[in-house]
Coordinates of C-alpha atoms and ligand atoms in Angstrom, one line a residue:
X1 CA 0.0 0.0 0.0
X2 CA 1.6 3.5 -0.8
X3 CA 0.4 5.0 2.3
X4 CA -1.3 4.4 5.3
X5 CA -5.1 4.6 4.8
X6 CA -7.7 6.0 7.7
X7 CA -11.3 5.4 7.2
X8 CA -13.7 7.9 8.4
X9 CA -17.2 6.3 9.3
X10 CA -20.6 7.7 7.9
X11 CA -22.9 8.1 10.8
X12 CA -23.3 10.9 12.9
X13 CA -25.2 12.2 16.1
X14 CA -28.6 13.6 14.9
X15 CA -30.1 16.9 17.0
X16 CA -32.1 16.4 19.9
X17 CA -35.0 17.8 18.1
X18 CA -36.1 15.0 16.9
X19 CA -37.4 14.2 20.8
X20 CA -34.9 11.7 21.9
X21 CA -31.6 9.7 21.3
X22 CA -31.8 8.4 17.5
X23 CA -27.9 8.0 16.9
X24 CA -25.3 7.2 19.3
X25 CA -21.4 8.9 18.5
X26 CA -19.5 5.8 16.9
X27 CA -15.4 6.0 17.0
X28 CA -14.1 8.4 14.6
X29 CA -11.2 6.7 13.1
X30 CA -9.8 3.0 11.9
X31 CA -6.0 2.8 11.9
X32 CA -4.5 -0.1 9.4
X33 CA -2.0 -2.5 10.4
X34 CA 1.6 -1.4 9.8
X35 CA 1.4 -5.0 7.5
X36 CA -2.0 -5.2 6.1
X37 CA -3.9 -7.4 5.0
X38 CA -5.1 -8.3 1.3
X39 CA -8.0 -9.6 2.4
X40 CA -10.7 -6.9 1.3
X41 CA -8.9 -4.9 -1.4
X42 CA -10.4 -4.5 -4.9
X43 CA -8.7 -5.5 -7.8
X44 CA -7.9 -1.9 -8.1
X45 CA -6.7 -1.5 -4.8
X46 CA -5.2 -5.0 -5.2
X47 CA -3.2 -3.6 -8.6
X48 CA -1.8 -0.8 -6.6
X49 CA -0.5 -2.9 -3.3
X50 CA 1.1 -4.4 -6.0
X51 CA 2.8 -1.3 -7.6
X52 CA 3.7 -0.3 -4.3
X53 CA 6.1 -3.3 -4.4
X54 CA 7.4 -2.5 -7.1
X55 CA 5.5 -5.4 -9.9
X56 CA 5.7 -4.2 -13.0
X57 CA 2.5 -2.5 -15.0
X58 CA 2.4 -5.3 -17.4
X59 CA 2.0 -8.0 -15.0
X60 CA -0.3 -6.4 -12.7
X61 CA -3.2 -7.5 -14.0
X62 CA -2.1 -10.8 -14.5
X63 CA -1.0 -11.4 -10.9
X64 CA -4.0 -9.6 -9.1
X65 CA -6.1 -12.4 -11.0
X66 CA -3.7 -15.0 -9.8
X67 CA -3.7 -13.9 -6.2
X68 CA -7.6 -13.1 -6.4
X69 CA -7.7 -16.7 -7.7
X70 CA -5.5 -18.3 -4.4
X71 CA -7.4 -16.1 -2.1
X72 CA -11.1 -16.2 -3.0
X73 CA -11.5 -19.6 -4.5
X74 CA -9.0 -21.7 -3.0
X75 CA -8.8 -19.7 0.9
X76 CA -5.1 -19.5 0.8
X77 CA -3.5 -18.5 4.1
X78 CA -0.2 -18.3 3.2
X79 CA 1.4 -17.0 0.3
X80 CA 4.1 -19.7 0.0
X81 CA 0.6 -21.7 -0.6
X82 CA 0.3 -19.5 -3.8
X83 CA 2.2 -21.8 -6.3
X84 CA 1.4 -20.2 -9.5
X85 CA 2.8 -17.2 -8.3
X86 CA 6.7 -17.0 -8.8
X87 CA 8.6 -17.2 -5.4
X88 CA 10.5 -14.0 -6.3
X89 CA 7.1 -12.1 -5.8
X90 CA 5.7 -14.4 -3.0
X91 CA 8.9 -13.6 -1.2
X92 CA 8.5 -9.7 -1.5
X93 CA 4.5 -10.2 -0.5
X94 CA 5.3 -12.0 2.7
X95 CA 7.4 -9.2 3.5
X96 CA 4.9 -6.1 2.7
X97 CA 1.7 -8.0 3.4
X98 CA -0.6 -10.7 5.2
X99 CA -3.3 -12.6 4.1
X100 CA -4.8 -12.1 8.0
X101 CA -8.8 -12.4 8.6
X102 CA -10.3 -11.9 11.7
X103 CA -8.9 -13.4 14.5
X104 CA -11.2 -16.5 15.8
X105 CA -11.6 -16.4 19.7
X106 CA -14.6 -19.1 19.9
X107 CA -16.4 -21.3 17.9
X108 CA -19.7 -22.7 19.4
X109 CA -21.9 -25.1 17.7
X110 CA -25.5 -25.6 18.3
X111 CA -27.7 -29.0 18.5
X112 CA -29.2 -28.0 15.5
X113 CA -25.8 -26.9 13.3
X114 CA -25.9 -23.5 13.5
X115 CA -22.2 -22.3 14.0
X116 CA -21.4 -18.9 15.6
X117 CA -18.0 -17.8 16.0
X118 CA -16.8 -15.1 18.4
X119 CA -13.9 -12.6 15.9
X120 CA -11.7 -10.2 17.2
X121 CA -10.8 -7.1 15.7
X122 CA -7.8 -4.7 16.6
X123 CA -8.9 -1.4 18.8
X124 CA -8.0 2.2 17.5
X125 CA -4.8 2.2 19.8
X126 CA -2.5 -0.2 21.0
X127 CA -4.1 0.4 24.9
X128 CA -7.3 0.1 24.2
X129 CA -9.4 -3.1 24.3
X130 CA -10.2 -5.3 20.8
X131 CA -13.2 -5.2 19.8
X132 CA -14.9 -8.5 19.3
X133 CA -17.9 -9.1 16.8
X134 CA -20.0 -12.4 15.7
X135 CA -20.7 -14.3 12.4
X136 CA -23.0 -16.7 11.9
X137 CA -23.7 -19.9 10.1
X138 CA -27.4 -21.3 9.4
X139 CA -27.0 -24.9 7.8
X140 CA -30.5 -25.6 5.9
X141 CA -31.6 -28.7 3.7
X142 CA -30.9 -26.5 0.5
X143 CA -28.7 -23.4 1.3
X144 CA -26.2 -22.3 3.8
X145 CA -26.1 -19.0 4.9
X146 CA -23.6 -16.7 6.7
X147 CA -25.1 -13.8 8.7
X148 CA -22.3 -10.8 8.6
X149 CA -21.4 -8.2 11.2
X150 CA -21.2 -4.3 9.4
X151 CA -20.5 -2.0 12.7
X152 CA -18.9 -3.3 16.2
X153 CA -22.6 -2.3 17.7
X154 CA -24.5 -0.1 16.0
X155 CA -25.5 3.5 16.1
X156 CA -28.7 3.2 16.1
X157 CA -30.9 2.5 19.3
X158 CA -33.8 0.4 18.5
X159 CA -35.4 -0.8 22.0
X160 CA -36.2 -4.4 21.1
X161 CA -32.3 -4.8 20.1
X162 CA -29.9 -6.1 21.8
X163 CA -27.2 -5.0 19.8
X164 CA -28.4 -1.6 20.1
X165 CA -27.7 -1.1 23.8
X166 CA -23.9 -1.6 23.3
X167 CA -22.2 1.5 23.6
X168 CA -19.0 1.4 21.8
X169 CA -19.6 1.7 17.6
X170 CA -17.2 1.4 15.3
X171 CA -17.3 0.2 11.4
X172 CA -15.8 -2.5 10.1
X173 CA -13.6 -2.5 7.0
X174 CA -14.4 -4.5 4.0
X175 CA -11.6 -6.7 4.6
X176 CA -13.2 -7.3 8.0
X177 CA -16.5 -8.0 6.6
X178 CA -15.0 -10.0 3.8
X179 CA -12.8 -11.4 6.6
X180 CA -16.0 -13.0 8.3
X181 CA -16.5 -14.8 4.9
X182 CA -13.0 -16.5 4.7
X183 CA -12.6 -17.3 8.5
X184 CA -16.4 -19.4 7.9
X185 CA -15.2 -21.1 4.8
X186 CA -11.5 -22.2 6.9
X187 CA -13.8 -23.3 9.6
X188 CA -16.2 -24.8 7.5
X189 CA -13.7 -26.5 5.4
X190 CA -15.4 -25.0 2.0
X191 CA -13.0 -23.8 -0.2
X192 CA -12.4 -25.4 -3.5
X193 CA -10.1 -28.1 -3.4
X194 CA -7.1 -28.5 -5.5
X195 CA -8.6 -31.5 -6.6
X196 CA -12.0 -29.6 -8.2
X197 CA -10.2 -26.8 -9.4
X198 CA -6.9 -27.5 -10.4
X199 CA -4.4 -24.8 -10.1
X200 CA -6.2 -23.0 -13.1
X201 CA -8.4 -20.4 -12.7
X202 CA -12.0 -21.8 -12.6
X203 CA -14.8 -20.6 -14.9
X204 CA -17.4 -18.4 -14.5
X205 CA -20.5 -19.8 -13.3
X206 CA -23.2 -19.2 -15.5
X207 CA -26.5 -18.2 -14.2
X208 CA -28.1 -21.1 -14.8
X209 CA -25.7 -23.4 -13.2
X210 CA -25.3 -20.9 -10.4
X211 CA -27.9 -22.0 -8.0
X212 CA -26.8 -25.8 -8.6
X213 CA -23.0 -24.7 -7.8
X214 CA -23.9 -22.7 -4.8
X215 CA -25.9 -25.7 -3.4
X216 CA -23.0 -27.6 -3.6
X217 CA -21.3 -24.9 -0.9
X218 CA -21.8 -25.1 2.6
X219 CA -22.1 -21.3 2.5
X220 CA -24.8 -20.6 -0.5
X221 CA -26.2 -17.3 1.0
X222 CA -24.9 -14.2 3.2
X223 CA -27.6 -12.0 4.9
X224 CA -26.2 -8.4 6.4
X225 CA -28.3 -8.8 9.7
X226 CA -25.5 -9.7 12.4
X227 CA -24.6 -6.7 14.6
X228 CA -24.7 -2.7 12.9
X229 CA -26.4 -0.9 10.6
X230 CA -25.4 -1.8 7.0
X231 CA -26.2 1.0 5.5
X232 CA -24.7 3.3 7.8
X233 CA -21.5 1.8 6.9
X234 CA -22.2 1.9 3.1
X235 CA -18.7 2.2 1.4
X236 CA -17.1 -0.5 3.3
X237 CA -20.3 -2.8 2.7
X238 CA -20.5 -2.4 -0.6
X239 CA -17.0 -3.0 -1.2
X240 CA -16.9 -5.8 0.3
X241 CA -20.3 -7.7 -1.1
X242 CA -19.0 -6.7 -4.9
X243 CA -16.0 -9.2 -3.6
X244 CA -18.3 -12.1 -2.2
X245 CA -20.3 -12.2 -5.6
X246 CA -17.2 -11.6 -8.0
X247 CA -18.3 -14.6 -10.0
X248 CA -13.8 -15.6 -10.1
X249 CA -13.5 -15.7 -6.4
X250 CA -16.0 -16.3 -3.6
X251 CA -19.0 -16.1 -6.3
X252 CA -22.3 -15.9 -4.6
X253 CA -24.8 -14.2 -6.6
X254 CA -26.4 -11.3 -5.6
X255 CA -30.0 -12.5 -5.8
X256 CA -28.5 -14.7 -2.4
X257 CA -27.0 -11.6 -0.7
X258 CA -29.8 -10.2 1.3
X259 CA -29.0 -6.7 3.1
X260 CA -31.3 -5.6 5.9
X261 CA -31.7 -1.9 7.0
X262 CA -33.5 -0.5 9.6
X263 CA -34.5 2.2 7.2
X264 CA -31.8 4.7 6.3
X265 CA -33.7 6.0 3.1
X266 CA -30.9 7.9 1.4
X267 CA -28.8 5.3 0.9
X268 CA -31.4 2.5 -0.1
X269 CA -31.3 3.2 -4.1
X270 CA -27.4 3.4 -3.5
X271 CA -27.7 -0.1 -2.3
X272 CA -29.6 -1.1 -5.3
X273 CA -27.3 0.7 -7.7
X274 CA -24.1 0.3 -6.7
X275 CA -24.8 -3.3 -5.3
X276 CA -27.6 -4.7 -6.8
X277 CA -28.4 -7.1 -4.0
X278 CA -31.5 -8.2 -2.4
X279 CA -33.2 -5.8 0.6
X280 CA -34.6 -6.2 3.1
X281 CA -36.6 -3.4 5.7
X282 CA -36.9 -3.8 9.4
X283 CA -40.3 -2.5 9.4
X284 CA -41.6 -3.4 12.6
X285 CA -44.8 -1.0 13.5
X286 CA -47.3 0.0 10.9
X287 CA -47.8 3.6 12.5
X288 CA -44.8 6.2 12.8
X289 CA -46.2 6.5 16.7
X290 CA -45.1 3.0 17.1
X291 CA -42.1 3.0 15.0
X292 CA -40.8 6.1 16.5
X293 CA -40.0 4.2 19.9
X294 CA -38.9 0.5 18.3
X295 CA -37.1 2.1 15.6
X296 CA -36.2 5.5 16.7
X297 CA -35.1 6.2 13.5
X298 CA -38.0 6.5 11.8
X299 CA -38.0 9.8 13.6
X300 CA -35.4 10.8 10.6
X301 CA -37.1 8.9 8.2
X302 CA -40.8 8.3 8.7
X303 CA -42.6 5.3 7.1
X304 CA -44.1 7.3 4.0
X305 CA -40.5 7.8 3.0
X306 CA -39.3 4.9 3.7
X307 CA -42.1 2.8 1.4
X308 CA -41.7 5.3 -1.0
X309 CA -37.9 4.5 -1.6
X310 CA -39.0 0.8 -1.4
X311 CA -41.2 1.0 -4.3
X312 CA -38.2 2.9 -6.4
X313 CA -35.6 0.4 -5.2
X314 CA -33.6 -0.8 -8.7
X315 CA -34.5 -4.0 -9.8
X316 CA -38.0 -4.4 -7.8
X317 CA -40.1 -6.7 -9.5
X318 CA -42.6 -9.8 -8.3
X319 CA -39.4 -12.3 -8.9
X320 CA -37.0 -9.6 -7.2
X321 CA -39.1 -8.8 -3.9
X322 CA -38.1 -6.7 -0.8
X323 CA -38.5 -8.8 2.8
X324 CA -40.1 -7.0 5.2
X325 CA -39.2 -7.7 8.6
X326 CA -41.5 -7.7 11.5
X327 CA -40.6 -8.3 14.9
X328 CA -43.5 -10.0 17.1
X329 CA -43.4 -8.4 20.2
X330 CA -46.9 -9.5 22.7
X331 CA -49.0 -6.9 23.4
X332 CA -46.5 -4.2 21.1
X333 CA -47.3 -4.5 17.6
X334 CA -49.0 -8.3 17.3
X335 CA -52.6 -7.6 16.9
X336 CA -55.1 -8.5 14.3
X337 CA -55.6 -4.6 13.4
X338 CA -52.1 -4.2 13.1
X339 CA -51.6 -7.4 10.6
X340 CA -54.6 -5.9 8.2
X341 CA -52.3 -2.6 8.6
X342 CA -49.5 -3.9 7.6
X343 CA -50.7 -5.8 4.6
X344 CA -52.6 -2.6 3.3
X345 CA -49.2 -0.7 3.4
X346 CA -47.4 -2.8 1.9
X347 CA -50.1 -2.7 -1.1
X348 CA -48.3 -2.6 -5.0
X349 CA -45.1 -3.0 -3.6
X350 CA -43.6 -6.5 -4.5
X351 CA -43.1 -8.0 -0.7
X352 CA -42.4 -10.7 1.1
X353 CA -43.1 -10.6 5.0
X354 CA -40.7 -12.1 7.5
X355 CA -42.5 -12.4 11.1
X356 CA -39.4 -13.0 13.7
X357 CA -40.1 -14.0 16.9
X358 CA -38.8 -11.8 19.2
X359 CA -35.3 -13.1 21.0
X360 CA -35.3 -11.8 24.5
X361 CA -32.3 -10.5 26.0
X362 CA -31.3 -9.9 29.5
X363 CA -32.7 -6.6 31.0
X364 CA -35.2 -6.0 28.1
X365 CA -39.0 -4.7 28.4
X366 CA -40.3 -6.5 25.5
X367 CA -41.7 -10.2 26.0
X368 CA -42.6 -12.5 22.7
X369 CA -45.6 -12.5 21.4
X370 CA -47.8 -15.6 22.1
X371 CA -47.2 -18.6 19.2
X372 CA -51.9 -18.6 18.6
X373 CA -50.9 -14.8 18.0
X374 CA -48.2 -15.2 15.4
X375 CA -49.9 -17.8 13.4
X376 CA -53.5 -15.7 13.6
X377 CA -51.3 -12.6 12.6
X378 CA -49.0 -14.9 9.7
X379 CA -52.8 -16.1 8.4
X380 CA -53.9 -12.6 7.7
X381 CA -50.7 -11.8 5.8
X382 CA -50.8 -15.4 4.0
X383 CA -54.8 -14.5 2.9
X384 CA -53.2 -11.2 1.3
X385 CA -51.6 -13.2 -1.1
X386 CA -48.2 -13.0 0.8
X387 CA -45.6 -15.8 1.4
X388 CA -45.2 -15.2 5.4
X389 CA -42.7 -17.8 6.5
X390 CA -41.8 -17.6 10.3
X391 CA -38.1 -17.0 10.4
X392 CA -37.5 -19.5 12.9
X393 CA -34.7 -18.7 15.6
X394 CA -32.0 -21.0 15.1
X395 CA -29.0 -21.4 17.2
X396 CA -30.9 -20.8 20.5
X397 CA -29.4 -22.8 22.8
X398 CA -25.9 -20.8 21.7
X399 CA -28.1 -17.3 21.6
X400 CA -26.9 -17.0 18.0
X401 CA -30.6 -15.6 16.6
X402 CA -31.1 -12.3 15.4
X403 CA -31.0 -9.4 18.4
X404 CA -29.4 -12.0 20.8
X405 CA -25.7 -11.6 19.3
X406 CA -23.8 -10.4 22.2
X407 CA -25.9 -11.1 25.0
X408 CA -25.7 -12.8 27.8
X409 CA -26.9 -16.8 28.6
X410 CA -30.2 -17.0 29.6
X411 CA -33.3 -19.9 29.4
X412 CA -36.1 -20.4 27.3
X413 CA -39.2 -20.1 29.1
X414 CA -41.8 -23.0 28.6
X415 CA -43.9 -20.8 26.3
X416 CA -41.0 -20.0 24.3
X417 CA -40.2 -23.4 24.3
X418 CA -43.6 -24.7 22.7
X419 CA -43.4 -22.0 20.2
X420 CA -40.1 -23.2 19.0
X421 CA -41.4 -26.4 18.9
X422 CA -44.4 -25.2 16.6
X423 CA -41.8 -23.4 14.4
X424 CA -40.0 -26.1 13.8
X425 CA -43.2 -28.3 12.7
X426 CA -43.6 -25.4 10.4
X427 CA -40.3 -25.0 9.1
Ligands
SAH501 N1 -29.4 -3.1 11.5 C1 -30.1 -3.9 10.5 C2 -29.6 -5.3 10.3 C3 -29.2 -6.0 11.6 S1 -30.5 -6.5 12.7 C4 -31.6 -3.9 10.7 O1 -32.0 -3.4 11.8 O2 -32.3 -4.3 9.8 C5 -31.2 -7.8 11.8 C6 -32.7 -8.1 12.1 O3 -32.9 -8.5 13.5 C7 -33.5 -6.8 12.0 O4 -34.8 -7.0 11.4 C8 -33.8 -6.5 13.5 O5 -34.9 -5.6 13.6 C9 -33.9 -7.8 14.1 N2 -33.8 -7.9 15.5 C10 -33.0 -7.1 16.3 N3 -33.2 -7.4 17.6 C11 -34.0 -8.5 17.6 C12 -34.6 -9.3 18.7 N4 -34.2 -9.1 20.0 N5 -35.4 -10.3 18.3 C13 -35.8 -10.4 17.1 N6 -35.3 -9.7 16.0 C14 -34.4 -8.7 16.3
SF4_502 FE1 -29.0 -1.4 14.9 FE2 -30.5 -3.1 13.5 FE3 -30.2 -3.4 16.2 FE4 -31.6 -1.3 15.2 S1 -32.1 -3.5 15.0 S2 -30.1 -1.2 16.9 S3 -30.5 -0.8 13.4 S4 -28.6 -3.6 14.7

């Protein structure tokens, strides 16, 4: 690298106008290693870590393919591993740069698959503390899918989340988030063997052999809905999910990279321009009343707004539909009326609904709505014509679901009990 890059983050404090704490202050500055890692970089950036080393113009190209080639298809970890690349120039990499992903600190493994690992991540100065952030893995008949961390925390302080409550913010890098994809395919053991892929570059995948390829991976599909707000960390996201569906590295298509935003409307199109993967909206509460307190910031960007830049977003259509997120919290935002609501806003835009069941955490006001309650209130949606699958909360018994990442242990109550065992009759 010619010189040492700092990455300013995107969010910022909102006024206290808007009645209440929307945005939290998130740490101002990320300082790179003194030997950083490729992990991350573009093929541009990529190209110029090379110049910087002195490889000639000509062969630039050639080599970033190469190394793209032993990092992203085959998971190399060292560059000695790197054999089509002459030992000259493997020598003078070693000596400039790493090939380092996130550091594992635990891996946990639930009864029914689900792996979470526990990453750290280096702190802004040598004295202060790492930061540590989760990734998960959700094994399913037919897919496999990776849930991503964007921010350590998150700015944002919605009151049925968890992760919300943390105080300390700070974004990740794109070679962190990509990180979190190459630390689950070491541990997972899914990286194209020599044996499949030779030492030659593989072949495109073609889009119609693309969803039989990725079923043969353990990790078919990445959803952005581990800790942070995606969106509020938009350069570094995007970045990095151009490199997971490069279709010469870790190649998984964009129509199985789900991102989900709590609603920051100015960057939504972005997301469907400059990405072009699938959205999703945590929508939560069908009145801005509501939403205001579970999703304070709706007080920036209230729920006309934010359907509005739903119907726009590029690519919409019935085979290309935006998930909408609901969060079942009892007594909150679980009855009858509200279900009708929900279904009537959501009206010409082409939707799929996602009821979660809410994931208590340790200190937290809001209880889980009743399991009658969410398949009364997944009926309603289901006679509107909408698919309303009941996302159900893997992982439990290593608090891996959604909102739980971070928190403490805790028990299922009997209720919650039964109503897992109903989602899983249903799954
Ligand atoms: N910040 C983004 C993505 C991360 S959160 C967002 O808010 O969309 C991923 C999903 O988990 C969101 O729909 C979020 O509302 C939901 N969630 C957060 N806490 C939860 C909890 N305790 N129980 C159930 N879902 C929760
Ligand atoms: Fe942040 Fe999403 Fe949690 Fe809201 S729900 S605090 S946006 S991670």
């Amino acid at each position: 690298m010619s010189e040492p890059q700092t990455m300013s983050v995107s969010a910022t404090v909102s006024p206290a106008a808007t009645g209440g704490l929307v945005e939290k202050t998130p740490l101002e500055r990320y300082q790179p290693p003194a030997k950083p890692s490729l992990v991350g970089l573009s093929r541009a950036q990529l190209a110029e870590a090379l110049a910087s080393i002195g490889v000639p113009a000509g062969q630039r190209k050639m080599r970033v393919q190469q190394i793209w080639h032993w990092l992203y298809v085959r998971g190399a970890r060292r560059f000695d591993a790197m054999t089509s690349v002459s030992k000259e120039l493997r020598a003078m990499l070693d000596e400039h740069f790493t090939l380092a992903r996130p550091e594992v600190v635990a891996e946990q493994i639930s009864a029914d698959g689900t792996r979470k690992w526990l990453l750290r991540l280096p702190g802004e100065h040598s004295l202060e503390r790492p930061h540590e952030i989760e990734c998960v893995y959700i094994p399913e008949p037919h897919r496999g899918t990776l849930c991503l961390s964007t921010q350590v925390g998150c700015t944002l302080t919605c009151s049925f989340c968890h992760t919300g409550t943390q105080r300390l913010v700070r974004n990740l890098t794109a070679g962190e988030i990509v990180g979190q994809i190459m630390v689950a395919r070491d541990r997972l053991d899914d990286w194209v063997a020599a044996a499949q892929g030779g030492g030659a570059i593989l072949t495109v995948p073609s889009a119609g052999g693309e969803a039989a390829k990725a079923s043969q991976r353990m990790i078919s599909n990445i959803v952005m809905m581990g800790m942070g707000e995606p969106l509020y960390n938009f350069e570094a996201v995007r970045d990095a999910l151009l490199i997971a569906a490069d279709g010469d590295g870790i190649a998984i298509s964009k129509r199985r990279i789900t991102l989900s935003t709590s609603g920051v409307v100015p960057n939504i199109s972005r997301a469907g321009v400059e990405i072009g993967c699938m959205l999703a909206v945590s929508i939560h509460a069908v009145s801005d009343e509501l939403r205001n307190e579970l999703v304070p910031l709706n007080r920036k960007y209230p729920i006309k707004e934010l359907l509005e830049a739903c119907r726009n977003y590029p690519g919409l259509s019935n085979a290309r539909r935006i998930t909408f997120e609901y969060v079942m919290l009892r007594d909150v935002n679980d009855s009858l009326a509200d279900a009708k609501a929900l279904v009537k806003l959501l009206k010409g835009i082409p939707a799929k609904i996602n009821l979660i069941p809410f994931n208590p955490w340790p200190g937290t006001r809001y209880e889980c709505s009743d399991w009658e309650r969410i398949e009364k209130f997944s009926e309603i949606i289901f006679s509107a014509g909408y698919a309303s699958p009941v996302r159900t909360p893997r992982g439990r018994d290593i608090l891996a679901a959604c909102g739980q990442l971070k928190s403490a242990s805790e028990k299922l109550s009997a209720r919650e009990r039964l109503a897992l065992r109903a989602m899983a009759m249903t799954d």
